[in-house]
Short mmCIF file of C-alpha atoms in Angstrom, two decimals:
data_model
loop_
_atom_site.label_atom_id
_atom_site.label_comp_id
_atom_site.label_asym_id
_atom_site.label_seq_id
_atom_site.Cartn_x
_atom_site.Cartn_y
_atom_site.Cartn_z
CA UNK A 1 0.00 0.00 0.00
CA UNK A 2 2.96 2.33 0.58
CA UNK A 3 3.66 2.26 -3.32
CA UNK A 4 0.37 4.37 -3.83
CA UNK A 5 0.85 7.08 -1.32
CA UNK A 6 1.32 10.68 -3.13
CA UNK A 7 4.23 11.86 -2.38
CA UNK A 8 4.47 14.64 -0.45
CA UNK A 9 6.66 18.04 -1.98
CA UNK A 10 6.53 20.07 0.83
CA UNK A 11 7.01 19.99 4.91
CA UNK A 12 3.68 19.05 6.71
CA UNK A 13 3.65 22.46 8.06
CA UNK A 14 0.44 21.56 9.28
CA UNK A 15 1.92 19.12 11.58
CA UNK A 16 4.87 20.75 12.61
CA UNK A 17 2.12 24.03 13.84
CA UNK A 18 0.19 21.72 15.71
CA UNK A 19 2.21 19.19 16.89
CA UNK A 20 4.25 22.55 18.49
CA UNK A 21 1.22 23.72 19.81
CA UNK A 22 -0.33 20.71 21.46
CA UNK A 23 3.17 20.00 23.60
CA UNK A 24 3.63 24.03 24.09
CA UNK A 25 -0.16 23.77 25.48
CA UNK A 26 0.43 20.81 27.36
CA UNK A 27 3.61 22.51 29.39
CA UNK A 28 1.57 25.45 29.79
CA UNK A 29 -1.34 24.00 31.34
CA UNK A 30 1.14 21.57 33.78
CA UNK A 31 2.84 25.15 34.76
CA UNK A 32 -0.15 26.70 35.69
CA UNK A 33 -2.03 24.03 37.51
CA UNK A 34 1.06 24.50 40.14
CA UNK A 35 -0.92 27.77 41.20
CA UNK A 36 -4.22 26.59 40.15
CA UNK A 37 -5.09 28.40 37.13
CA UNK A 38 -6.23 27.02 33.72
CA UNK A 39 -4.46 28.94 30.49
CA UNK A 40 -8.27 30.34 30.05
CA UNK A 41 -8.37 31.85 33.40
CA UNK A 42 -5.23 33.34 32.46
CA UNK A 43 -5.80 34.55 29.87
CA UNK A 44 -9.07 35.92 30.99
CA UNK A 45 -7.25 37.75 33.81
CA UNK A 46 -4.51 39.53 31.84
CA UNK A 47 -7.14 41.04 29.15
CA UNK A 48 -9.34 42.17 31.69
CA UNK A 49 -6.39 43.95 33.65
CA UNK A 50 -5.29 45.83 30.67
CA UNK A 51 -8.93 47.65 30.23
CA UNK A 52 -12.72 47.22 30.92
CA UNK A 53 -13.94 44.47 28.65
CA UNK A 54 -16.93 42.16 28.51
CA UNK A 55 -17.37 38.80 28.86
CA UNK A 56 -18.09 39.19 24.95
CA UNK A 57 -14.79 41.32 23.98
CA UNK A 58 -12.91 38.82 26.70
CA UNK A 59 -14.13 35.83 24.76
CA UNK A 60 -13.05 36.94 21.33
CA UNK A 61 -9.60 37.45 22.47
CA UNK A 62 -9.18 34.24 24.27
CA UNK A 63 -11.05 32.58 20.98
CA UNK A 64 -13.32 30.88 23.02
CA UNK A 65 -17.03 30.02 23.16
CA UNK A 66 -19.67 31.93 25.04
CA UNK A 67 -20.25 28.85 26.97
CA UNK A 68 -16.66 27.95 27.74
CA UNK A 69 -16.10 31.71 28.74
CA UNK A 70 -19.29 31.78 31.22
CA UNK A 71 -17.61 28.42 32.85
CA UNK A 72 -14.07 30.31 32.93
CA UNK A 73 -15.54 33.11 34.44
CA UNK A 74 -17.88 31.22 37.01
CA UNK A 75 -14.61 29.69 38.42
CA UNK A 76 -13.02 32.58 38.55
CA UNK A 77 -15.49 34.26 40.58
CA UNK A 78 -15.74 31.32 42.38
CA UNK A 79 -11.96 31.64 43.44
CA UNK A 80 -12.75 34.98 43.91
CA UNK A 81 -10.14 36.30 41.45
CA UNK A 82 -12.60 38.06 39.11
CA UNK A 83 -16.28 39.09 39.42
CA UNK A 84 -18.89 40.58 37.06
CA UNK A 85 -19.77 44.46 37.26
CA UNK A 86 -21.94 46.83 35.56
CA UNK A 87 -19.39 48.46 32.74
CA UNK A 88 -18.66 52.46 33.56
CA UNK A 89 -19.18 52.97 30.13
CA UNK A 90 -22.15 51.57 29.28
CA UNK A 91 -24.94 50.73 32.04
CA UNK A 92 -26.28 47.47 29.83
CA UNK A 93 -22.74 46.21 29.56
CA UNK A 94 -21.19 44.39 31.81
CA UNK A 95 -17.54 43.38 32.33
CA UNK A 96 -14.95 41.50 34.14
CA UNK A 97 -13.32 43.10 37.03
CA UNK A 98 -10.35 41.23 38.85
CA UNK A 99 -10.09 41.49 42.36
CA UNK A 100 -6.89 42.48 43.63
CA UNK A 101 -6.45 38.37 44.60
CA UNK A 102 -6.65 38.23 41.13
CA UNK A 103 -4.67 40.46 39.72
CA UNK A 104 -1.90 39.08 42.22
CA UNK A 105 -2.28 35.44 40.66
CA UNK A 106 -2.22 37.23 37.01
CA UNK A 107 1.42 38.53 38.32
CA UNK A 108 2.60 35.45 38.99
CA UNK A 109 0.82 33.27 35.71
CA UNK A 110 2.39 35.58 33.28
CA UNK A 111 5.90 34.81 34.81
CA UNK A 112 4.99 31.43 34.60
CA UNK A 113 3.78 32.24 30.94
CA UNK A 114 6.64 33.99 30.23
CA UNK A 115 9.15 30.94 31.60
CA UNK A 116 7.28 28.59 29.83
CA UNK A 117 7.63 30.17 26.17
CA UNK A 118 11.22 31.39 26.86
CA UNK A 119 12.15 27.93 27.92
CA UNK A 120 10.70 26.66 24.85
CA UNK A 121 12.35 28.62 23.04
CA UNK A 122 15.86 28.61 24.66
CA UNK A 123 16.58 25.01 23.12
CA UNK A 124 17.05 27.10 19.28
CA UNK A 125 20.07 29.21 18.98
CA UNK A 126 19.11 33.12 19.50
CA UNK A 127 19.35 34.18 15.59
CA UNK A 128 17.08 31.32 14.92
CA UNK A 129 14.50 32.22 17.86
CA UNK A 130 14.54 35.98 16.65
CA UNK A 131 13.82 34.66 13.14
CA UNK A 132 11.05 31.87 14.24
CA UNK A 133 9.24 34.88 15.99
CA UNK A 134 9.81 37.30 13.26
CA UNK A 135 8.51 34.92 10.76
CA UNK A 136 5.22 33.28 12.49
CA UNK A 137 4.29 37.01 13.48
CA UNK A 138 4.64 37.89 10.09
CA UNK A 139 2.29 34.52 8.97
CA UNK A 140 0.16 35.34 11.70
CA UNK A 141 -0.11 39.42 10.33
CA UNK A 142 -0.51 38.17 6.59
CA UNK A 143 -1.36 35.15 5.07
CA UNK A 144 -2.84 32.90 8.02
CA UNK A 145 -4.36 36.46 9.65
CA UNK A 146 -8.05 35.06 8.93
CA UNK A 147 -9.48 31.89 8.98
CA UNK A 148 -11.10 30.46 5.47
CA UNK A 149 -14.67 30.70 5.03
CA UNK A 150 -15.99 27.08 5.16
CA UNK A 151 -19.26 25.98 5.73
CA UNK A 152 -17.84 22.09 7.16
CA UNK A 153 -15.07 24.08 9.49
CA UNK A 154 -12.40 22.53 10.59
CA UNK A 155 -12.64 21.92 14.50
CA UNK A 156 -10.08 22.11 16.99
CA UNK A 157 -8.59 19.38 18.64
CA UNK A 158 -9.67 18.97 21.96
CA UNK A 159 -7.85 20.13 25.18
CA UNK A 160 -8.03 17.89 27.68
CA UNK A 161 -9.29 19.35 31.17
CA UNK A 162 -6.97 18.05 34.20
#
């Protein structure tokens, strides 16, 4: 059967983007269970520390789902790191505040964060790293900046919850 498999002419880029992302995810999630945070809550916490955003704007730029934001948020509030409030802005809005418990923990995740990708990264030498960075911004700013329109959407792969 190996006779009549195409042969391939290019990397499996594919692959080597996911396959980098599932293990990066993995480390990330195993660093920041130590403090007891999922990369969600995280992420939910730095956004919402840089300016007043809703639970709608927060869940955009975590690319998440309304209902796996509501969870993230419910435990959240229920660790009493972040809570919902009535936006200054707009009275019928309503946004996530973190508490300063919160904003604490959000101190200490993005050093974790920040360990976690720079340790990843230490194994290539530094021209390499600066050109890896340089290059997937760039892919991330141009070419693969928007998703293709497809009515059968590709799904992600599934994160497993520890």
């Amino acid at each position: 059967m190996t006779a009549m498999a195409p042969t391939r002419t290019a990397p499996d880029l594919s692959y080597l983007l996911d396959h980098t992302s599932h293990v990066l995810r993995t480390q990330m999630s195993a660093a920041l269970a130590e403090i007891g945070l999922t990369a969600r809550m995280h992420c939910v916490l730095v956004h919402a520390l840089e300016e007043e955003r809703t639970q709608i704007q927060l869940a955009e730029l975590g690319d998440m789902d309304k209902t796996t934001m509501v969870v993230t948020v419910d435990a959240l509030e229920k660790a009493g790191l972040a809570e919902r409030r009535p936006s200054s802005r707009d009275r019928r809005a309503r946004i996530i505040a973190v508490t300063e418990k919160g904003a604490a923990l959000a101190g200490q995740s993005q050093e974790i964060v920040d360990r976690v990708h720079a340790e990843a990264l230490s194994s290539l030498p530094r021209t390499d790293r600066e050109s890896l960075l340089r290059t997937l911004n760039q892919l991330v700013a141009e070419h693969l900046a928007t998703p293709a329109e497809n009515p059968g959407a590709a799904r992600r792969a599934r994160q497993s919850q520890k």
